C-alpha cells in the first residue's frame, strides 16, 4: 500500500482526499469487491451498520462518506494509477520469485456493462459509449468489454491485462495485448497457452517470431498439422518441438486451472460511477 501514499496529488485530488487518503479508498474498494457489494449505497450502509466491518477496513466511523462522495473518491483513484499499482505488485512478485513468465497463459473474459442494452438512437451508442455487443460461439451474451489478460503459470498470477470493447475480434485483441505485453521489460517466455478464440496463422506467427512456442487451441475447421490433445481440443503442432508433443495434454491442463481459479470472481460497476463500468 506504500504505492498510494507516495503518489503526488494534483490540485483536484488534494481537495477530494482530505478525510480519507487514496490508500483508504483503495482498501475500501478491495473490501467491497470481496464482499460482493454491487452499489455504493449498499456499501456505505454496510460500513455504517455491520458490526466490526469499519474496524476491519481500518477507517474511522466519522470519515464514512456519502455514496455520492464515495463515488467521487473512487473515480479520482484513476485507472492509470490502478494499472501502475498492479504492475508494481507484479514487479514485487518477480523479486520474490513468485512470477517467472516462463509459461504464460492468455485468457479473455467477458465483462458485461451495467448499462442499457439498447443504443441511444440519436447518439447511435450505448449509454456506456465504449462498450460493445458480445457474442460467444454465435450466441449473444450482452453489452460490455473483454478483459484480455496474461497469467504466469508458475502460481497462476496475472502479469498483464487490457480492456477492449466486446465487439472486437479476439484475434485483434490478442495480438494487441501480446504486442504491448512484449514491450514491457518482463523475463522472456518459452511457451504461450491460449483458447481457440485468437487462433490464426497471424497470431501463431507473431508469438513464434518472439521465440515463444504457441500452444493455441485450433478451430474446428483446421485439419493440417493438427493433433487432438483432449476431448474437442486440438493443437497445431507445426511450431511445436517434437520432443514436447507427448507432454501437451499435461501442459494444456494449466489453462483449465486458470479458468477454475477465476470463475468465481464477480464484480459490479455502475455506469455513472466508474471509469470502467461492468460486471463479470
mmCIF file of C-alpha atoms in Angstrom:
data_model
loop_
_atom_site.group_PDB
_atom_site.id
_atom_site.type_symbol
_atom_site.label_atom_id
_atom_site.label_comp_id
_atom_site.label_asym_id
_atom_site.label_seq_id
_atom_site.Cartn_x
_atom_site.Cartn_y
_atom_site.Cartn_z
ATOM 1 C CA UNK A 1 0.000 0.000 0.000
ATOM 2 C CA UNK A 2 3.060 2.256 0.189
ATOM 3 C CA UNK A 3 2.494 2.961 -3.529
ATOM 4 C CA UNK A 4 -0.637 5.045 -2.824
ATOM 5 C CA UNK A 5 0.997 7.158 -0.119
ATOM 6 C CA UNK A 6 3.856 8.148 -2.414
ATOM 7 C CA UNK A 7 1.636 9.329 -5.278
ATOM 8 C CA UNK A 8 1.759 13.089 -5.901
ATOM 9 C CA UNK A 9 -1.743 14.584 -5.798
ATOM 10 C CA UNK A 10 -2.981 17.062 -8.367
ATOM 11 C CA UNK A 11 -4.988 20.137 -7.312
ATOM 12 C CA UNK A 12 -8.353 18.329 -7.627
ATOM 13 C CA UNK A 13 -7.186 15.258 -5.701
ATOM 14 C CA UNK A 14 -5.884 17.474 -2.869
ATOM 15 C CA UNK A 15 -9.411 18.849 -2.434
ATOM 16 C CA UNK A 16 -11.068 15.411 -2.704
ATOM 17 C CA UNK A 17 -8.785 13.368 -0.420
ATOM 18 C CA UNK A 18 -8.992 15.211 2.895
ATOM 19 C CA UNK A 19 -10.636 12.924 5.444
ATOM 20 C CA UNK A 20 -9.759 9.767 3.523
ATOM 21 C CA UNK A 21 -6.486 9.096 1.693
ATOM 22 C CA UNK A 22 -6.139 7.338 -1.660
ATOM 23 C CA UNK A 23 -4.874 4.304 0.263
ATOM 24 C CA UNK A 24 -8.018 4.337 2.432
ATOM 25 C CA UNK A 25 -10.319 4.435 -0.599
ATOM 26 C CA UNK A 26 -8.409 1.705 -2.419
ATOM 27 C CA UNK A 27 -8.660 -0.578 0.642
ATOM 28 C CA UNK A 28 -12.378 0.167 0.877
ATOM 29 C CA UNK A 29 -12.892 -0.803 -2.767
ATOM 30 C CA UNK A 30 -10.988 -4.071 -2.332
ATOM 31 C CA UNK A 31 -13.161 -4.843 0.705
ATOM 32 C CA UNK A 32 -16.330 -4.023 -1.284
ATOM 33 C CA UNK A 33 -15.301 -6.410 -4.094
ATOM 34 C CA UNK A 34 -14.544 -9.186 -1.618
ATOM 35 C CA UNK A 35 -17.959 -8.807 -0.005
ATOM 36 C CA UNK A 36 -19.706 -8.713 -3.394
ATOM 37 C CA UNK A 37 -21.464 -5.394 -2.743
ATOM 38 C CA UNK A 38 -22.834 -4.092 -6.048
ATOM 39 C CA UNK A 39 -23.780 -0.490 -5.240
ATOM 40 C CA UNK A 40 -22.082 2.327 -3.382
ATOM 41 C CA UNK A 41 -25.310 2.983 -1.463
ATOM 42 C CA UNK A 42 -25.357 -0.563 -0.076
ATOM 43 C CA UNK A 43 -21.645 -0.436 0.686
ATOM 44 C CA UNK A 44 -21.898 2.780 2.714
ATOM 45 C CA UNK A 45 -24.920 1.334 4.515
ATOM 46 C CA UNK A 46 -22.908 -1.783 5.441
ATOM 47 C CA UNK A 47 -19.990 0.300 6.689
ATOM 48 C CA UNK A 48 -22.382 2.136 8.991
ATOM 49 C CA UNK A 49 -24.387 -0.798 10.303
ATOM 50 C CA UNK A 50 -22.465 -4.121 10.022
ATOM 51 C CA UNK A 51 -20.713 -4.736 13.388
ATOM 52 C CA UNK A 52 -16.929 -4.897 13.124
ATOM 53 C CA UNK A 53 -16.727 -4.057 9.407
ATOM 54 C CA UNK A 54 -15.488 -0.490 9.875
ATOM 55 C CA UNK A 55 -12.739 -1.812 12.187
ATOM 56 C CA UNK A 56 -11.718 -4.437 9.605
ATOM 57 C CA UNK A 57 -11.176 -1.767 6.922
ATOM 58 C CA UNK A 58 -9.417 0.481 9.490
ATOM 59 C CA UNK A 59 -11.474 3.606 8.785
ATOM 60 C CA UNK A 60 -12.821 5.970 11.423
ATOM 61 C CA UNK A 61 -16.656 5.942 11.579
ATOM 62 C CA UNK A 62 -16.524 9.765 11.458
ATOM 63 C CA UNK A 63 -14.942 9.600 7.991
ATOM 64 C CA UNK A 64 -17.531 7.421 6.247
ATOM 65 C CA UNK A 65 -18.564 9.456 3.162
ATOM 66 C CA UNK A 66 -21.950 9.708 1.476
ATOM 67 C CA UNK A 67 -22.485 7.365 -1.518
ATOM 68 C CA UNK A 68 -22.062 10.240 -3.997
ATOM 69 C CA UNK A 69 -18.878 11.440 -2.273
ATOM 70 C CA UNK A 70 -17.576 7.878 -2.216
ATOM 71 C CA UNK A 71 -18.140 7.604 -5.973
ATOM 72 C CA UNK A 72 -16.098 10.760 -6.454
ATOM 73 C CA UNK A 73 -13.289 9.367 -4.297
ATOM 74 C CA UNK A 74 -13.219 6.116 -6.303
ATOM 75 C CA UNK A 75 -13.261 7.975 -9.619
ATOM 76 C CA UNK A 76 -10.198 10.037 -8.714
ATOM 77 C CA UNK A 77 -8.120 6.962 -7.917
ATOM 78 C CA UNK A 78 -7.849 6.872 -11.754
ATOM 79 C CA UNK A 79 -7.430 3.805 -13.933
ATOM 80 C CA UNK A 80 -3.824 4.867 -14.718
ATOM 81 C CA UNK A 81 -2.848 4.733 -11.041
ATOM 82 C CA UNK A 82 -4.584 1.385 -10.535
ATOM 83 C CA UNK A 83 -2.730 -0.118 -13.503
ATOM 84 C CA UNK A 84 0.594 1.314 -12.263
ATOM 85 C CA UNK A 85 -0.086 -0.232 -8.837
ATOM 86 C CA UNK A 86 -0.848 -3.570 -10.482
ATOM 87 C CA UNK A 87 2.479 -3.515 -12.380
ATOM 88 C CA UNK A 88 4.227 -2.534 -9.144
ATOM 89 C CA UNK A 89 2.804 -5.664 -7.498
ATOM 90 C CA UNK A 90 3.911 -7.774 -10.478
ATOM 91 C CA UNK A 91 7.478 -6.421 -10.106
ATOM 92 C CA UNK A 92 7.406 -7.252 -6.385
ATOM 93 C CA UNK A 93 6.235 -10.813 -7.127
ATOM 94 C CA UNK A 94 9.114 -11.168 -9.591
ATOM 95 C CA UNK A 95 11.610 -10.075 -6.937
ATOM 96 C CA UNK A 96 10.295 -12.808 -4.633
ATOM 97 C CA UNK A 97 10.424 -15.424 -7.451
ATOM 98 C CA UNK A 98 6.645 -15.873 -7.465
ATOM 99 C CA UNK A 99 6.470 -14.916 -11.155
ATOM 100 C CA UNK A 100 8.962 -16.116 -13.760
ATOM 101 C CA UNK A 101 6.976 -15.678 -17.029
ATOM 102 C CA UNK A 102 8.394 -18.921 -18.471
ATOM 103 C CA UNK A 103 4.921 -20.204 -19.363
ATOM 104 C CA UNK A 104 2.266 -17.556 -19.932
ATOM 105 C CA UNK A 105 -1.445 -18.127 -20.443
ATOM 106 C CA UNK A 106 -3.774 -15.781 -22.310
ATOM 107 C CA UNK A 107 -7.374 -15.593 -21.198
ATOM 108 C CA UNK A 108 -10.232 -13.364 -22.296
ATOM 109 C CA UNK A 109 -13.244 -12.803 -20.022
ATOM 110 C CA UNK A 110 -16.427 -11.021 -20.963
ATOM 111 C CA UNK A 111 -17.336 -8.171 -18.608
ATOM 112 C CA UNK A 112 -20.962 -7.165 -19.024
ATOM 113 C CA UNK A 113 -21.581 -3.446 -18.655
ATOM 114 C CA UNK A 114 -24.161 -2.233 -16.144
ATOM 115 C CA UNK A 115 -25.900 -0.045 -18.741
ATOM 116 C CA UNK A 116 -28.827 -0.044 -21.153
ATOM 117 C CA UNK A 117 -28.604 -2.870 -23.688
ATOM 118 C CA UNK A 118 -30.137 -0.653 -26.405
ATOM 119 C CA UNK A 119 -28.270 2.072 -28.275
ATOM 120 C CA UNK A 120 -29.300 5.690 -27.944
ATOM 121 C CA UNK A 121 -30.994 6.435 -31.297
ATOM 122 C CA UNK A 122 -29.566 9.957 -31.540
ATOM 123 C CA UNK A 123 -26.030 9.146 -30.418
ATOM 124 C CA UNK A 124 -26.037 5.668 -32.031
ATOM 125 C CA UNK A 125 -24.187 4.350 -28.998
ATOM 126 C CA UNK A 126 -24.882 2.615 -25.691
ATOM 127 C CA UNK A 127 -25.107 4.698 -22.519
ATOM 128 C CA UNK A 128 -21.681 3.236 -21.841
ATOM 129 C CA UNK A 129 -20.336 4.560 -25.130
ATOM 130 C CA UNK A 130 -17.136 2.482 -25.170
ATOM 131 C CA UNK A 131 -18.884 -0.871 -24.697
ATOM 132 C CA UNK A 132 -19.735 -3.309 -27.487
ATOM 133 C CA UNK A 133 -22.066 -6.260 -28.067
ATOM 134 C CA UNK A 134 -20.504 -9.613 -27.300
ATOM 135 C CA UNK A 135 -21.116 -12.952 -28.978
ATOM 136 C CA UNK A 136 -19.550 -16.255 -27.954
ATOM 137 C CA UNK A 137 -19.842 -19.280 -30.225
ATOM 138 C CA UNK A 138 -22.556 -17.421 -32.118
ATOM 139 C CA UNK A 139 -24.641 -16.659 -29.011
ATOM 140 C CA UNK A 140 -25.384 -13.114 -27.840
ATOM 141 C CA UNK A 141 -24.026 -12.600 -24.301
ATOM 142 C CA UNK A 142 -24.632 -8.910 -23.650
ATOM 143 C CA UNK A 143 -23.001 -5.475 -23.906
ATOM 144 C CA UNK A 144 -19.618 -4.776 -22.368
ATOM 145 C CA UNK A 145 -15.909 -5.437 -22.602
ATOM 146 C CA UNK A 146 -13.341 -8.213 -22.952
ATOM 147 C CA UNK A 147 -10.713 -8.422 -20.226
ATOM 148 C CA UNK A 148 -7.604 -9.563 -22.115
ATOM 149 C CA UNK A 149 -5.084 -10.953 -19.624
ATOM 150 C CA UNK A 150 -1.764 -12.760 -19.465
ATOM 151 C CA UNK A 151 -1.147 -15.015 -16.472
ATOM 152 C CA UNK A 152 2.080 -16.629 -15.277
ATOM 153 C CA UNK A 153 1.547 -20.377 -14.946
ATOM 154 C CA UNK A 154 4.001 -20.789 -12.038
ATOM 155 C CA UNK A 155 1.486 -19.662 -9.395
ATOM 156 C CA UNK A 156 -1.469 -18.620 -11.603
ATOM 157 C CA UNK A 157 -0.769 -14.918 -11.026
ATOM 158 C CA UNK A 158 -1.848 -12.254 -13.565
ATOM 159 C CA UNK A 159 1.018 -10.261 -15.078
ATOM 160 C CA UNK A 160 -0.663 -8.017 -17.661
ATOM 161 C CA UNK A 161 -4.184 -7.027 -18.695
ATOM 162 C CA UNK A 162 -6.108 -4.760 -21.046
ATOM 163 C CA UNK A 163 -9.782 -3.983 -21.561
ATOM 164 C CA UNK A 164 -11.347 -3.892 -25.053
ATOM 165 C CA UNK A 165 -14.876 -3.295 -26.396
ATOM 166 C CA UNK A 166 -16.568 -6.695 -26.552
ATOM 167 C CA UNK A 167 -17.460 -6.407 -30.238
ATOM 168 C CA UNK A 168 -13.796 -6.539 -31.272
ATOM 169 C CA UNK A 169 -12.357 -9.705 -32.797
ATOM 170 C CA UNK A 170 -10.448 -11.993 -30.401
ATOM 171 C CA UNK A 171 -7.536 -12.191 -32.839
ATOM 172 C CA UNK A 172 -7.070 -8.427 -32.857
ATOM 173 C CA UNK A 173 -7.473 -8.180 -29.085
ATOM 174 C CA UNK A 174 -4.953 -10.982 -28.522
ATOM 175 C CA UNK A 175 -2.316 -9.582 -30.899
ATOM 176 C CA UNK A 176 -2.565 -6.057 -29.472
ATOM 177 C CA UNK A 177 -2.341 -7.325 -25.891
ATOM 178 C CA UNK A 178 0.558 -9.646 -26.729
ATOM 179 C CA UNK A 179 2.487 -6.881 -28.521
ATOM 180 C CA UNK A 180 2.014 -4.462 -25.618
ATOM 181 C CA UNK A 181 2.981 -7.165 -23.125
ATOM 182 C CA UNK A 182 6.163 -7.916 -25.053
ATOM 183 C CA UNK A 183 7.110 -4.230 -24.931
ATOM 184 C CA UNK A 184 7.455 -4.460 -21.134
ATOM 185 C CA UNK A 185 10.768 -5.440 -19.562
ATOM 186 C CA UNK A 186 9.487 -8.790 -18.296
ATOM 187 C CA UNK A 187 11.561 -12.010 -18.291
ATOM 188 C CA UNK A 188 11.355 -13.824 -21.627
ATOM 189 C CA UNK A 189 8.801 -16.597 -22.060
ATOM 190 C CA UNK A 190 9.263 -20.016 -23.646
ATOM 191 C CA UNK A 191 5.630 -21.045 -24.128
ATOM 192 C CA UNK A 192 2.204 -19.430 -24.549
ATOM 193 C CA UNK A 193 -1.111 -21.233 -23.976
ATOM 194 C CA UNK A 194 -4.446 -19.853 -25.184
ATOM 195 C CA UNK A 195 -8.001 -20.853 -26.066
ATOM 196 C CA UNK A 196 -9.193 -21.102 -29.672
ATOM 197 C CA UNK A 197 -10.523 -17.520 -29.747
ATOM 198 C CA UNK A 198 -7.309 -15.912 -31.042
ATOM 199 C CA UNK A 199 -6.296 -18.840 -33.267
ATOM 200 C CA UNK A 200 -4.992 -17.758 -36.671
ATOM 201 C CA UNK A 201 -1.800 -18.124 -38.694
ATOM 202 C CA UNK A 202 -1.012 -14.467 -37.996
ATOM 203 C CA UNK A 203 -1.305 -14.994 -34.225
ATOM 204 C CA UNK A 204 0.814 -18.155 -34.315
ATOM 205 C CA UNK A 205 3.490 -16.414 -36.402
ATOM 206 C CA UNK A 206 3.550 -13.374 -34.108
ATOM 207 C CA UNK A 207 4.113 -15.476 -30.984
ATOM 208 C CA UNK A 208 6.688 -17.707 -32.697
ATOM 209 C CA UNK A 209 8.565 -14.635 -34.018
ATOM 210 C CA UNK A 210 9.261 -13.671 -30.405
ATOM 211 C CA UNK A 211 10.843 -17.066 -29.717
ATOM 212 C CA UNK A 212 7.805 -18.426 -27.867
ATOM 213 C CA UNK A 213 6.126 -21.758 -28.626
ATOM 214 C CA UNK A 214 2.435 -21.049 -29.383
ATOM 215 C CA UNK A 215 0.019 -23.600 -27.907
ATOM 216 C CA UNK A 216 -3.267 -22.089 -29.090
ATOM 217 C CA UNK A 217 -6.231 -24.428 -29.456
ATOM 218 C CA UNK A 218 -7.245 -24.725 -33.099
ATOM 219 C CA UNK A 219 -10.653 -24.013 -34.574
ATOM 220 C CA UNK A 220 -12.827 -26.889 -35.795
ATOM 221 C CA UNK A 221 -12.121 -26.279 -39.479
ATOM 222 C CA UNK A 222 -8.327 -26.606 -39.116
ATOM 223 C CA UNK A 223 -7.084 -30.058 -40.187
ATOM 224 C CA UNK A 224 -3.453 -29.663 -41.308
ATOM 225 C CA UNK A 225 -0.629 -30.311 -38.748
ATOM 226 C CA UNK A 226 -3.245 -30.840 -36.021
ATOM 227 C CA UNK A 227 -3.386 -33.438 -33.238
ATOM 228 C CA UNK A 228 -6.103 -33.995 -30.646
ATOM 229 C CA UNK A 229 -4.926 -33.478 -27.065
ATOM 230 C CA UNK A 230 -8.283 -33.763 -25.246
ATOM 231 C CA UNK A 231 -11.985 -34.079 -25.978
ATOM 232 C CA UNK A 232 -12.772 -31.464 -28.655
ATOM 233 C CA UNK A 233 -9.340 -29.875 -28.073
ATOM 234 C CA UNK A 234 -6.718 -29.836 -30.822
ATOM 235 C CA UNK A 235 -3.339 -28.157 -31.306
ATOM 236 C CA UNK A 236 -1.425 -27.144 -34.434
ATOM 237 C CA UNK A 237 1.991 -28.735 -33.890
ATOM 238 C CA UNK A 238 3.776 -27.098 -36.834
ATOM 239 C CA UNK A 239 5.650 -24.783 -34.417
ATOM 240 C CA UNK A 240 5.953 -27.260 -31.529
ATOM 241 C CA UNK A 241 9.237 -29.175 -30.921
ATOM 242 C CA UNK A 242 8.739 -32.901 -31.484
ATOM 243 C CA UNK A 243 10.019 -33.830 -28.017
ATOM 244 C CA UNK A 244 7.297 -31.676 -26.429
ATOM 245 C CA UNK A 245 4.322 -33.232 -28.233
ATOM 246 C CA UNK A 246 3.850 -36.130 -25.803
ATOM 247 C CA UNK A 247 3.600 -33.637 -22.902
ATOM 248 C CA UNK A 248 0.960 -31.394 -24.491
ATOM 249 C CA UNK A 249 -2.039 -32.728 -22.556
ATOM 250 C CA UNK A 250 -0.340 -32.057 -19.209
ATOM 251 C CA UNK A 251 0.830 -28.603 -20.254
ATOM 252 C CA UNK A 252 -2.554 -27.550 -21.581
ATOM 253 C CA UNK A 253 -4.236 -28.502 -18.297
ATOM 254 C CA UNK A 254 -2.662 -25.333 -16.904
ATOM 255 C CA UNK A 255 -5.264 -23.268 -18.725
ATOM 256 C CA UNK A 256 -8.065 -25.302 -17.124
ATOM 257 C CA UNK A 257 -6.601 -24.409 -13.725
ATOM 258 C CA UNK A 258 -6.785 -20.706 -14.603
ATOM 259 C CA UNK A 259 -10.465 -20.948 -15.532
ATOM 260 C CA UNK A 260 -11.201 -22.758 -12.287
ATOM 261 C CA UNK A 261 -9.304 -20.155 -10.225
ATOM 262 C CA UNK A 262 -11.022 -17.105 -11.699
ATOM 263 C CA UNK A 263 -14.518 -18.382 -12.470
ATOM 264 C CA UNK A 264 -15.982 -17.445 -9.028
ATOM 265 C CA UNK A 265 -14.972 -13.766 -9.429
ATOM 266 C CA UNK A 266 -17.918 -11.410 -9.734
ATOM 267 C CA UNK A 267 -17.646 -7.627 -9.669
ATOM 268 C CA UNK A 268 -20.205 -4.935 -10.487
ATOM 269 C CA UNK A 269 -19.601 -1.321 -11.515
ATOM 270 C CA UNK A 270 -22.292 1.277 -12.062
ATOM 271 C CA UNK A 271 -22.270 3.144 -15.372
ATOM 272 C CA UNK A 272 -22.384 6.639 -13.878
ATOM 273 C CA UNK A 273 -19.841 5.965 -11.150
ATOM 274 C CA UNK A 274 -16.693 4.430 -12.629
ATOM 275 C CA UNK A 275 -14.214 4.766 -15.473
ATOM 276 C CA UNK A 276 -14.789 1.060 -16.091
ATOM 277 C CA UNK A 277 -18.427 0.047 -15.956
ATOM 278 C CA UNK A 278 -19.075 -3.648 -15.919
ATOM 279 C CA UNK A 279 -19.794 -6.864 -14.103
ATOM 280 C CA UNK A 280 -18.379 -10.303 -14.715
#
